[in-house]
Coordinates of N, CA and C and ligand atoms in Angstrom, one line a residue:
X1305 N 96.8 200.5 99.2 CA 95.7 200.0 100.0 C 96.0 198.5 100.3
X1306 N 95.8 197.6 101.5 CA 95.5 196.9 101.5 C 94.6 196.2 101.5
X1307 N 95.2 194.8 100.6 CA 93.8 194.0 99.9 C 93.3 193.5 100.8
X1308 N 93.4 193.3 102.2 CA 92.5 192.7 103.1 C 91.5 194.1 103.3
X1309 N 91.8 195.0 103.4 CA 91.2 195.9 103.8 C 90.1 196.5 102.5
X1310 N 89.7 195.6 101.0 CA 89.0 195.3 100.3 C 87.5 194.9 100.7
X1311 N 86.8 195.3 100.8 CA 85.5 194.4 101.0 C 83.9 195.5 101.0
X1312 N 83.2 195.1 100.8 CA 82.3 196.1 100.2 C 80.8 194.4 100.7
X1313 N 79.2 195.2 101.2 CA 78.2 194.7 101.2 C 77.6 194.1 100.2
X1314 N 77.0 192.8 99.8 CA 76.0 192.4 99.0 C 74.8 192.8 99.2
X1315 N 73.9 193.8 99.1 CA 73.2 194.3 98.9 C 71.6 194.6 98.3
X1316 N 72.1 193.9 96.8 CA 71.5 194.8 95.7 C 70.2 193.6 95.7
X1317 N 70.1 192.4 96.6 CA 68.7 192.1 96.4 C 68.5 190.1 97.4
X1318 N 67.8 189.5 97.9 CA 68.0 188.3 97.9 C 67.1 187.8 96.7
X1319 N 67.4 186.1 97.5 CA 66.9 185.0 96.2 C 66.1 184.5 97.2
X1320 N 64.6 184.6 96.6 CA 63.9 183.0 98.0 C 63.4 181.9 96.5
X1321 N 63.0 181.1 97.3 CA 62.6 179.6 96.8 C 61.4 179.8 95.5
X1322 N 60.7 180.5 96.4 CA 59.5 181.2 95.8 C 59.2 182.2 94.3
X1323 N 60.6 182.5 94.4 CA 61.0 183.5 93.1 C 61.7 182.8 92.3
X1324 N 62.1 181.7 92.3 CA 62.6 180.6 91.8 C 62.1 179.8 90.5
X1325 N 62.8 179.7 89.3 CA 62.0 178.7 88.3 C 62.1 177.4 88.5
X1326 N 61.3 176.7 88.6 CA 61.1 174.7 88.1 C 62.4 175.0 87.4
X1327 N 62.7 175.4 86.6 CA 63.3 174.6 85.6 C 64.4 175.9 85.3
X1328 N 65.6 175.1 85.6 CA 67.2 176.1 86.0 C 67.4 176.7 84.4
X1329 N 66.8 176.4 83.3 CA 67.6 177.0 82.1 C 66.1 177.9 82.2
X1330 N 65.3 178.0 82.4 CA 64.4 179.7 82.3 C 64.9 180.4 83.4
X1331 N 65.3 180.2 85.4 CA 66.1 180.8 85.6 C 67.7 181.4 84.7
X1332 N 68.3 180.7 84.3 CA 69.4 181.1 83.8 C 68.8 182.0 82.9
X1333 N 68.0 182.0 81.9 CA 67.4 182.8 80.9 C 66.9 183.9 81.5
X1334 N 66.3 184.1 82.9 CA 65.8 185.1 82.6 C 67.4 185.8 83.5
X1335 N 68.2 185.5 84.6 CA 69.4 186.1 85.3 C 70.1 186.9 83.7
X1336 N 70.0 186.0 82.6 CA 71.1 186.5 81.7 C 70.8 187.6 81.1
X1337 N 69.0 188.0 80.6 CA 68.4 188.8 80.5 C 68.3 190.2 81.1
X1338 N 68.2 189.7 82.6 CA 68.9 191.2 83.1 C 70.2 191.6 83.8
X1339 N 71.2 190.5 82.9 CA 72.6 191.1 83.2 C 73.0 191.9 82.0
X1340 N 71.6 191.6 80.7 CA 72.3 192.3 79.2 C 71.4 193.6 79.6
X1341 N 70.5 193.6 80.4 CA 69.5 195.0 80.6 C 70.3 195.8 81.5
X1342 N 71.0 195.4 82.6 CA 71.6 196.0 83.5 C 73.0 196.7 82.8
X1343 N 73.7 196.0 81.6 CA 74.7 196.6 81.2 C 76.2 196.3 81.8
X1344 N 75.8 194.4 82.3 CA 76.8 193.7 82.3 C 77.9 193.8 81.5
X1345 N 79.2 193.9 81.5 CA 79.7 193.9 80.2 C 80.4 192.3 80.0
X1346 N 80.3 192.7 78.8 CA 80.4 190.6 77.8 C 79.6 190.0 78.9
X1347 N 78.2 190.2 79.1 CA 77.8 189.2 80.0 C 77.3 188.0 79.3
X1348 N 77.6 187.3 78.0 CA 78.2 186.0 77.9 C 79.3 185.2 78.0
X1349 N 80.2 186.1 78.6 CA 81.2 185.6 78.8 C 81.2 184.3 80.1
X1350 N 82.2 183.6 79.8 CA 82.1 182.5 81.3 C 83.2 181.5 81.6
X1351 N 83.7 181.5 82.5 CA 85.1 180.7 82.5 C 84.6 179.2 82.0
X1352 N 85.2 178.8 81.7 CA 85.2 177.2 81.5 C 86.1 176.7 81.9
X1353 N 86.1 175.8 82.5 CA 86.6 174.4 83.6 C 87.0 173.5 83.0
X1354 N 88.6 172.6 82.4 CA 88.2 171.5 82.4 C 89.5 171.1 83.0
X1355 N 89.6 169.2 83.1 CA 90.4 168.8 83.7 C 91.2 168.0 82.4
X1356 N 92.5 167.6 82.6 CA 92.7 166.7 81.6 C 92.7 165.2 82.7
X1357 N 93.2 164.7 81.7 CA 92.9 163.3 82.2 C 93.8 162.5 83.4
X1358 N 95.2 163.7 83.5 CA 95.9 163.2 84.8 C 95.5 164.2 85.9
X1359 N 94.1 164.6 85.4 CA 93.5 165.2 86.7 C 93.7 166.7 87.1
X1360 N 94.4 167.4 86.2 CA 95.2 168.9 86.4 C 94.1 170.0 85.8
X1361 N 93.4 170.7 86.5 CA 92.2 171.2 86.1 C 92.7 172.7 85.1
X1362 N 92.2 173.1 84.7 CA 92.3 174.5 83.8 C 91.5 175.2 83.4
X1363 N 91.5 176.5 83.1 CA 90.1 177.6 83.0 C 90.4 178.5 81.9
X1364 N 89.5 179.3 81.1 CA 90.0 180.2 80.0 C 88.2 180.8 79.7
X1365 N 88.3 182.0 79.7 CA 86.7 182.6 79.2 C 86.7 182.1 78.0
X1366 N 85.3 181.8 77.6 CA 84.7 181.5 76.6 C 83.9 182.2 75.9
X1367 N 83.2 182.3 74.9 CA 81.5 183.2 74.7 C 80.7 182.1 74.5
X1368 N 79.6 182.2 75.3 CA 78.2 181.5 75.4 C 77.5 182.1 73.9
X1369 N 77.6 181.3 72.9 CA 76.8 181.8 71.6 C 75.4 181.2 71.2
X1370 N 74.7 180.5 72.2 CA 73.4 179.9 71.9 C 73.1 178.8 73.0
X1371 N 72.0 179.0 74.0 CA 71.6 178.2 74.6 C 69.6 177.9 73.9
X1372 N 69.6 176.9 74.2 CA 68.2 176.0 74.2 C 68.4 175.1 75.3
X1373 N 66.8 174.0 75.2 CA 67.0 173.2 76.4 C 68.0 172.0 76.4
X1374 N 68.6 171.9 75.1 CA 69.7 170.9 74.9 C 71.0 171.4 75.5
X1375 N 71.2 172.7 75.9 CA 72.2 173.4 76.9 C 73.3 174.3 75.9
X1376 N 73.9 174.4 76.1 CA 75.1 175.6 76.3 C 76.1 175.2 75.1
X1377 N 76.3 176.3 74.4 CA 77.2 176.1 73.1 C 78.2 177.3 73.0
X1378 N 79.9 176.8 72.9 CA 80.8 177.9 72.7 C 81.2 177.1 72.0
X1379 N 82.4 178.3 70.8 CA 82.8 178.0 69.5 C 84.3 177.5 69.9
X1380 N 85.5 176.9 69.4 CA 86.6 177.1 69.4 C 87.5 176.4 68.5
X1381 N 88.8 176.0 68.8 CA 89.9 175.3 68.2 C 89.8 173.8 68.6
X1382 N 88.8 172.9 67.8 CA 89.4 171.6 68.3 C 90.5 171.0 68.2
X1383 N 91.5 171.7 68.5 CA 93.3 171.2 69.1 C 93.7 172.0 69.7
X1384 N 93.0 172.9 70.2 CA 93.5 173.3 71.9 C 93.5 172.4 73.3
X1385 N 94.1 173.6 73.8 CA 94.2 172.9 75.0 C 92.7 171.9 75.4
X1386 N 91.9 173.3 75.3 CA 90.7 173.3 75.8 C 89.7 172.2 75.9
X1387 N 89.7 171.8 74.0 CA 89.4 170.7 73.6 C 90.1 169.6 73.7
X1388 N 91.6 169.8 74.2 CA 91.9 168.3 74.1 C 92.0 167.6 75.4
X1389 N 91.4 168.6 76.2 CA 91.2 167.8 77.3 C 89.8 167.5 77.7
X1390 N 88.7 168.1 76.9 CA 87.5 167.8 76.9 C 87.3 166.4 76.1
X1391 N 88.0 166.3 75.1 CA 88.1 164.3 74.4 C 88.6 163.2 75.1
X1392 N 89.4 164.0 76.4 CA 90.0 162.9 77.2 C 88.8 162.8 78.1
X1393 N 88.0 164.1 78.9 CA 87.3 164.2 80.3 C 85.9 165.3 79.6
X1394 N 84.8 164.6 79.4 CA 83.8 165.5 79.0 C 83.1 166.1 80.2
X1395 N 83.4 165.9 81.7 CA 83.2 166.6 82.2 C 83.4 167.9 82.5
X1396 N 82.5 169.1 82.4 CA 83.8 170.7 82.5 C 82.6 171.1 83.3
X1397 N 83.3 172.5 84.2 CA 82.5 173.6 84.8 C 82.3 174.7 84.1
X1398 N 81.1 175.4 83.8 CA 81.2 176.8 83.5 C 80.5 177.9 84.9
X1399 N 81.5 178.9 85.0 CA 81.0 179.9 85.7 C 80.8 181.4 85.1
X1400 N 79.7 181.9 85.6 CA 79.1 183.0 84.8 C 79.3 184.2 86.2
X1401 N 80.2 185.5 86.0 CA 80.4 185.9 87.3 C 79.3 187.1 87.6
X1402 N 78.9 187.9 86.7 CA 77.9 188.8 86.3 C 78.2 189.5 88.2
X1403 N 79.5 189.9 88.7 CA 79.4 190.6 89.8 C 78.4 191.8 90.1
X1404 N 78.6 192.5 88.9 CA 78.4 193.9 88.7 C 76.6 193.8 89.8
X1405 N 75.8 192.5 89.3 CA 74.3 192.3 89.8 C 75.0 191.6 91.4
X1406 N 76.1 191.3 91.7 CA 76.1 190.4 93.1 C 75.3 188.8 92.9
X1407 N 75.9 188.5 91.6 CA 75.2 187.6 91.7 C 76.7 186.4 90.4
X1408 N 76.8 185.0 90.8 CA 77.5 184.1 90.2 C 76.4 182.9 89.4
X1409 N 76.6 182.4 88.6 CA 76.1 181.2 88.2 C 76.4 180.4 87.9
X1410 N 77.0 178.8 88.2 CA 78.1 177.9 88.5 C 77.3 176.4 87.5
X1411 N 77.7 175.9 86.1 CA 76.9 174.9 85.9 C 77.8 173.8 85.8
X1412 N 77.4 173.1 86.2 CA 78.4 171.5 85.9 C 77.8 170.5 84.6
X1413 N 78.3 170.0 83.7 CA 78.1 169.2 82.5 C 78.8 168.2 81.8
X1414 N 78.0 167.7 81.0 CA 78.9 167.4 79.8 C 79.3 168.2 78.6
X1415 N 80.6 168.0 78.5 CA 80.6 168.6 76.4 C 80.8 168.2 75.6
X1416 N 79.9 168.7 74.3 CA 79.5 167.0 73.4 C 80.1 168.5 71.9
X1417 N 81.0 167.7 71.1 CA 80.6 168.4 69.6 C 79.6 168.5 69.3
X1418 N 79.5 169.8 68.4 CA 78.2 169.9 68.1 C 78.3 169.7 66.4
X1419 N 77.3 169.4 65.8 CA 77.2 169.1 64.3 C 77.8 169.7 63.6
X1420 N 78.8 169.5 62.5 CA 79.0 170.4 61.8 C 78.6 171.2 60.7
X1421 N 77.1 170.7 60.3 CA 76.0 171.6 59.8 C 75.9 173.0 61.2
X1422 N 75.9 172.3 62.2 CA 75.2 173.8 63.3 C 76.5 174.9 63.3
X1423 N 78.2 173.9 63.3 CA 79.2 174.7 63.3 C 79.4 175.6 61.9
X1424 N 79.4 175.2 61.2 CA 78.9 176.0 59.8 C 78.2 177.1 60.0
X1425 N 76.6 177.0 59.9 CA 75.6 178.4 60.3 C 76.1 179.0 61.0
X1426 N 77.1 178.9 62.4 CA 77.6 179.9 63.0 C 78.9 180.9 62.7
X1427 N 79.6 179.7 61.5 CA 81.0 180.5 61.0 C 80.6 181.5 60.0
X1428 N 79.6 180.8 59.3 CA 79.5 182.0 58.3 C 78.6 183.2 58.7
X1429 N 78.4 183.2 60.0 CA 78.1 184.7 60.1 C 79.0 185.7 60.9
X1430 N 80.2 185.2 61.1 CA 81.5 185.8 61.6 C 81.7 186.2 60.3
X1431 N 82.3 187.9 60.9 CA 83.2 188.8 60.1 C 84.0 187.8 59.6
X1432 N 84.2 188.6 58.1 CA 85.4 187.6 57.5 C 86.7 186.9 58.3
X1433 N 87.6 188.4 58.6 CA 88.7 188.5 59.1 C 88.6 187.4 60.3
X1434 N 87.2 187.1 61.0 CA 87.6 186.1 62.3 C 87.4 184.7 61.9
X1435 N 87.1 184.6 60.5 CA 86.8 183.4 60.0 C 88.2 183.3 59.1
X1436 N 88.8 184.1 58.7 CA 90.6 183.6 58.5 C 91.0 183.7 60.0
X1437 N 91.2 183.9 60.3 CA 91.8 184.5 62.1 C 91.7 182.8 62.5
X1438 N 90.3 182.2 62.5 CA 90.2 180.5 62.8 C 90.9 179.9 61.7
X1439 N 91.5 180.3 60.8 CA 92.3 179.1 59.8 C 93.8 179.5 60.1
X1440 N 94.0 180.7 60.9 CA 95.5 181.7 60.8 C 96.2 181.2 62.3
X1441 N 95.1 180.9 63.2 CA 95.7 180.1 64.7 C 95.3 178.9 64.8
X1442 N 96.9 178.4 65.2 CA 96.5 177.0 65.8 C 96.8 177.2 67.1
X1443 N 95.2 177.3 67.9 CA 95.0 177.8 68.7 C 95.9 176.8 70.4
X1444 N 96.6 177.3 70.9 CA 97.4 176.7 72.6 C 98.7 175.9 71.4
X1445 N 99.1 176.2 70.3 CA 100.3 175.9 70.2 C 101.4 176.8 70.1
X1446 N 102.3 176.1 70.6 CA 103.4 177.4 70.3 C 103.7 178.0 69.0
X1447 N 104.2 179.3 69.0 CA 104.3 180.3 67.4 C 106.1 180.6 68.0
X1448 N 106.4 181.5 66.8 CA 107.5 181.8 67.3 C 107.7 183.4 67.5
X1449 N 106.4 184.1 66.8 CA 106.5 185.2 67.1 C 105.0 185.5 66.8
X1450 N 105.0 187.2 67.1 CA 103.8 187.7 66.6 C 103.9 188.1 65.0
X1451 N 104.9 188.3 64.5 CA 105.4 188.5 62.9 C 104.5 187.7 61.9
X1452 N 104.9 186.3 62.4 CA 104.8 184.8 62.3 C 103.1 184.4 61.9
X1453 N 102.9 185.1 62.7 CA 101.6 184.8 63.1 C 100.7 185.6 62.0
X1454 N 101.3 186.9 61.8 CA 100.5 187.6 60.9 C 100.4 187.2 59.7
X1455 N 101.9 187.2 59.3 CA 102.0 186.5 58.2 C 101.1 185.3 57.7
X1456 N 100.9 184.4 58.9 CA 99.8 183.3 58.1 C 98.9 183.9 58.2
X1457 N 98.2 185.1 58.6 CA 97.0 185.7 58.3 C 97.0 186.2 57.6
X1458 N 97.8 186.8 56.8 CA 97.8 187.6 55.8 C 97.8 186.4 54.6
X1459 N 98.5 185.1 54.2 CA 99.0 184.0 53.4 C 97.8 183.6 53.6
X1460 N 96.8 183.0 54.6 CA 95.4 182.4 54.3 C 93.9 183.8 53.5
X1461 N 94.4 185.0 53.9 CA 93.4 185.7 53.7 C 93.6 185.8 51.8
X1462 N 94.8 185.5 51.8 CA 95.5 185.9 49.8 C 94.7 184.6 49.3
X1463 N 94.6 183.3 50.1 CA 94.3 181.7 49.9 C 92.9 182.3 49.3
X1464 N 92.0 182.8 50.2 CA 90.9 182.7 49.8 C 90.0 184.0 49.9
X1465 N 91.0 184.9 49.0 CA 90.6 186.0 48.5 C 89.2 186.3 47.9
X1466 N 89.0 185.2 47.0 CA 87.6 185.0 45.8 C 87.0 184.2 46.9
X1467 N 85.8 184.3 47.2 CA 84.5 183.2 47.6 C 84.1 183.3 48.9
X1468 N 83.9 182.4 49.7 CA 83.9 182.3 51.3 C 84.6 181.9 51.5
X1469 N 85.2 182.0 52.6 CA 86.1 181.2 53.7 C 85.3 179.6 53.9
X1470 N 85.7 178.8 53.6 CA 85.3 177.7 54.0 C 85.4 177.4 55.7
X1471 N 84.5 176.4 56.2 CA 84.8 176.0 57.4 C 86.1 175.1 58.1
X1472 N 86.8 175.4 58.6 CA 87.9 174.4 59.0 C 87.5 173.6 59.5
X1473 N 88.0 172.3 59.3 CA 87.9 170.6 59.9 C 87.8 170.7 61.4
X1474 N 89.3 171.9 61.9 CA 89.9 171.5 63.4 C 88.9 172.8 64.0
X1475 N 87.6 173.1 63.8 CA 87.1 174.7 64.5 C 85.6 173.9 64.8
X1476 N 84.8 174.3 65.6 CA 83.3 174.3 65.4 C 83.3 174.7 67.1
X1477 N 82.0 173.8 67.6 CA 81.4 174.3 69.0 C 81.9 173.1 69.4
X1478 N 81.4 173.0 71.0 CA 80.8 172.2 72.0 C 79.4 172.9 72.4
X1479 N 78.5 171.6 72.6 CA 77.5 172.2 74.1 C 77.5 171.5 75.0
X1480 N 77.5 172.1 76.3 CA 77.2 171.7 77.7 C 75.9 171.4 78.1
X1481 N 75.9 170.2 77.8 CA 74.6 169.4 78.5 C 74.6 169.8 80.2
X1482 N 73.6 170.2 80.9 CA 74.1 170.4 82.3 C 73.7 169.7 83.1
X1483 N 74.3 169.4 84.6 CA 73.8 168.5 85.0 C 73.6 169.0 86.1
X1484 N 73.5 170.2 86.7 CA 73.7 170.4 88.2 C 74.0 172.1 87.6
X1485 N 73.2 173.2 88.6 CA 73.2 174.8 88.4 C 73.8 174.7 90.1
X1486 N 74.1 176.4 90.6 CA 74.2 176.8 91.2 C 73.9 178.2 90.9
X1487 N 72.6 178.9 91.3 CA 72.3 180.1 91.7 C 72.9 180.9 92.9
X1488 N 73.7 182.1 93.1 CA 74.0 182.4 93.9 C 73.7 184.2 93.9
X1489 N 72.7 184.2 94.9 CA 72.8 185.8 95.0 C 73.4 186.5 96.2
X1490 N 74.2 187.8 96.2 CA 74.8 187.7 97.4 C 74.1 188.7 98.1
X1491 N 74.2 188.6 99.8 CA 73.5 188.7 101.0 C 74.2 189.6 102.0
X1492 N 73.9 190.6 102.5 CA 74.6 191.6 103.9 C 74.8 190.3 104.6
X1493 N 76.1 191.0 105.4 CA 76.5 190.1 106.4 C 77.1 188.7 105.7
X1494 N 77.6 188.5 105.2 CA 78.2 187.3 104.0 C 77.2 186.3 104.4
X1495 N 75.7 186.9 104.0 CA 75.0 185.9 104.1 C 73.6 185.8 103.3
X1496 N 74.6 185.2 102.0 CA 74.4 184.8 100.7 C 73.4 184.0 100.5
X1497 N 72.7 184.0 99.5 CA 71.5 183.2 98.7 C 72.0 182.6 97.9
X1498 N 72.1 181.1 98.2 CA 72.8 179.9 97.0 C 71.2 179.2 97.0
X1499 N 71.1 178.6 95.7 CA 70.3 177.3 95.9 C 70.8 176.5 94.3
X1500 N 70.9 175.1 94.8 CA 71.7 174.0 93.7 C 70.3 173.7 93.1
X1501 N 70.2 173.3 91.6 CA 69.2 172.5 90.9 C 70.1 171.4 90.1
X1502 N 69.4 170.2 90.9 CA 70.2 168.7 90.5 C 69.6 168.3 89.5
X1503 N 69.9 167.5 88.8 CA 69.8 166.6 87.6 C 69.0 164.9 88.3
X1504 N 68.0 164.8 88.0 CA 67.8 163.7 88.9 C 67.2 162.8 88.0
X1505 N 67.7 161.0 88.3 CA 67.5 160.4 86.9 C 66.3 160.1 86.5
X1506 N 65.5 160.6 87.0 CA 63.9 160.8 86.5 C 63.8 161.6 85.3
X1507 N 65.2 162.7 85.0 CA 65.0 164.0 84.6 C 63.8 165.3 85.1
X1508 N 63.7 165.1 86.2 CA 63.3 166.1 86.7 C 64.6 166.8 87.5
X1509 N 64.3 168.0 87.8 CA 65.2 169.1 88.9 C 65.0 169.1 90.6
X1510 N 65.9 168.8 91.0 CA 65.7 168.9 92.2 C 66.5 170.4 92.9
X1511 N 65.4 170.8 93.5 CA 66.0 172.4 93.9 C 66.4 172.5 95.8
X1512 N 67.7 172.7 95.7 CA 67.8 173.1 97.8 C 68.4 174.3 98.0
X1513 N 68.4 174.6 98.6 CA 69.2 175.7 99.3 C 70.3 175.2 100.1
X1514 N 71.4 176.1 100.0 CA 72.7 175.6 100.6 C 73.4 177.3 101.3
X1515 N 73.9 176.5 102.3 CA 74.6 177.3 103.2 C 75.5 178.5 102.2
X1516 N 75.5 179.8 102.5 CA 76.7 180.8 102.1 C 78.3 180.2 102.2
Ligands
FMN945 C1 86.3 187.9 76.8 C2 86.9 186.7 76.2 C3 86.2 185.9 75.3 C4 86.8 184.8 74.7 N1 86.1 184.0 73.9 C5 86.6 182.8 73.4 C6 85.8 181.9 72.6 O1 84.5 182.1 72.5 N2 86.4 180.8 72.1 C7 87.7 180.6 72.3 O2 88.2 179.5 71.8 N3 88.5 181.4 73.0 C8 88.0 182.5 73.5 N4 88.8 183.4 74.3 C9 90.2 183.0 74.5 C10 90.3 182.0 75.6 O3 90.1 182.6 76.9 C11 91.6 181.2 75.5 O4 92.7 182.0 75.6 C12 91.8 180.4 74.3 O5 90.5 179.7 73.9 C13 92.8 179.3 74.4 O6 92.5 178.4 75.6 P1 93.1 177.0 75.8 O7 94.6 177.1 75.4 O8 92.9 176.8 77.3 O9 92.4 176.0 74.9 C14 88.2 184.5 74.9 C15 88.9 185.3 75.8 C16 88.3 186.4 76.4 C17 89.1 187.2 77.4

């Protein structure tokens, strides 16, 4: 088949102004609510955006493990890629695709480490094995094999056979402070329901609608 010859209606509902929350993190709360009722699958999942510092942008899914109104928290390797380009450029994008509803969620932010009391409470309720798994990868460096690799999983898991896994220095979160949402629901006729909620230095939200 050809891929131009791909294409299918948006359908399944619009967005008006009216149906709309003040305030983009109870929209986002409740969109996310019924992408887990609808049977989204990993509907926390979400690309993350960042740029390094000579400007060369990059993306990798993430898991969304805790939002409040201080914003958005995913776990990772602080000596990845990921993070080492978030130390140089704390600006990143996260998109949330939740197709399956015809619907994207686009947020722009900052990413700030988060405490490592908060990174703690979240390690220790990981399965063991993913809490060696975080001591067994050094996560965006090169390995030499998959052998290699197990091996240090297996040589950290013998380490700390007796007790808990301690927390590693180089692991915890970020959260994304946001500064700017895009709602998008899609529309027959590629004629889509977006509307942006700005960050305005009042700290209030400023809500528009924008073209498909
Ligand atoms: C569904 C899914 C969920 C993932 N969740 C995470 C995550 O929460 N944290 C993480 O560090 N990597 C996660 N990954 C792996 C990342 O996509 C990525 O490969 C890894 O973090 C290295 O990225 P980097 O080299 O750009 O830093 C996930 C991958 C997939 C496909």
């Amino acid at each position: 088949m050809k891929l131009e010859d791909i294409r299918r209606e948006y359908l399944a509902g619009g967005l008006r102004r009216n149906n709309l929350q003040d305030d983009p993190l109870q929209q986002f709360e409740q969109w996310m609510q019924q992408a887990i009722a609808a049977g989204v699958p990993d509907p926390t999942a979400f690309t993350l955006a960042t740029v390094s510092a000579e400007g060369k942008p990059s993306q990798r899914i993430v898991l969304l493990k805790h939002l409040d109104e201080r914003g958005f928290v995913f776990f990772t390797n602080y000596s990845s890629k990921k993070a080492q380009e978030i130390e140089q450029n704390a600006q990143v994008c996260l998109h949330f695709p939740w197709q399956m509803m015809e619907r994207q969620v686009e947020i722009e932010g900052l990413a700030k480490r988060i405490s490592t009391a908060e990174s703690l409470k979240y390690f220790i309720s990981r399965p063991r094995d993913s809490q060696v798994a975080a001591w067994a990868s050094h996560q965006s460096h090169r390995i030499s094999s998959r052998k290699a690799l197990m091996m240090q999983f297996s040589s950290i898991k013998d380490k700390f056979a007796k007790g808990e896994v301690p927390l590693p220095d180089f692991w915890g979160g970020y959260r994304i402070e946001p500064q700017c949402f895009e709602f998008w629901q899609g529309g027959g006729s590629r004629l889509h329901d977006r509307f942006q909620y700005s960050l305005l230095s009042n700290g209030a939200w400023q809500i528009e609608r924008l073209a498909p």
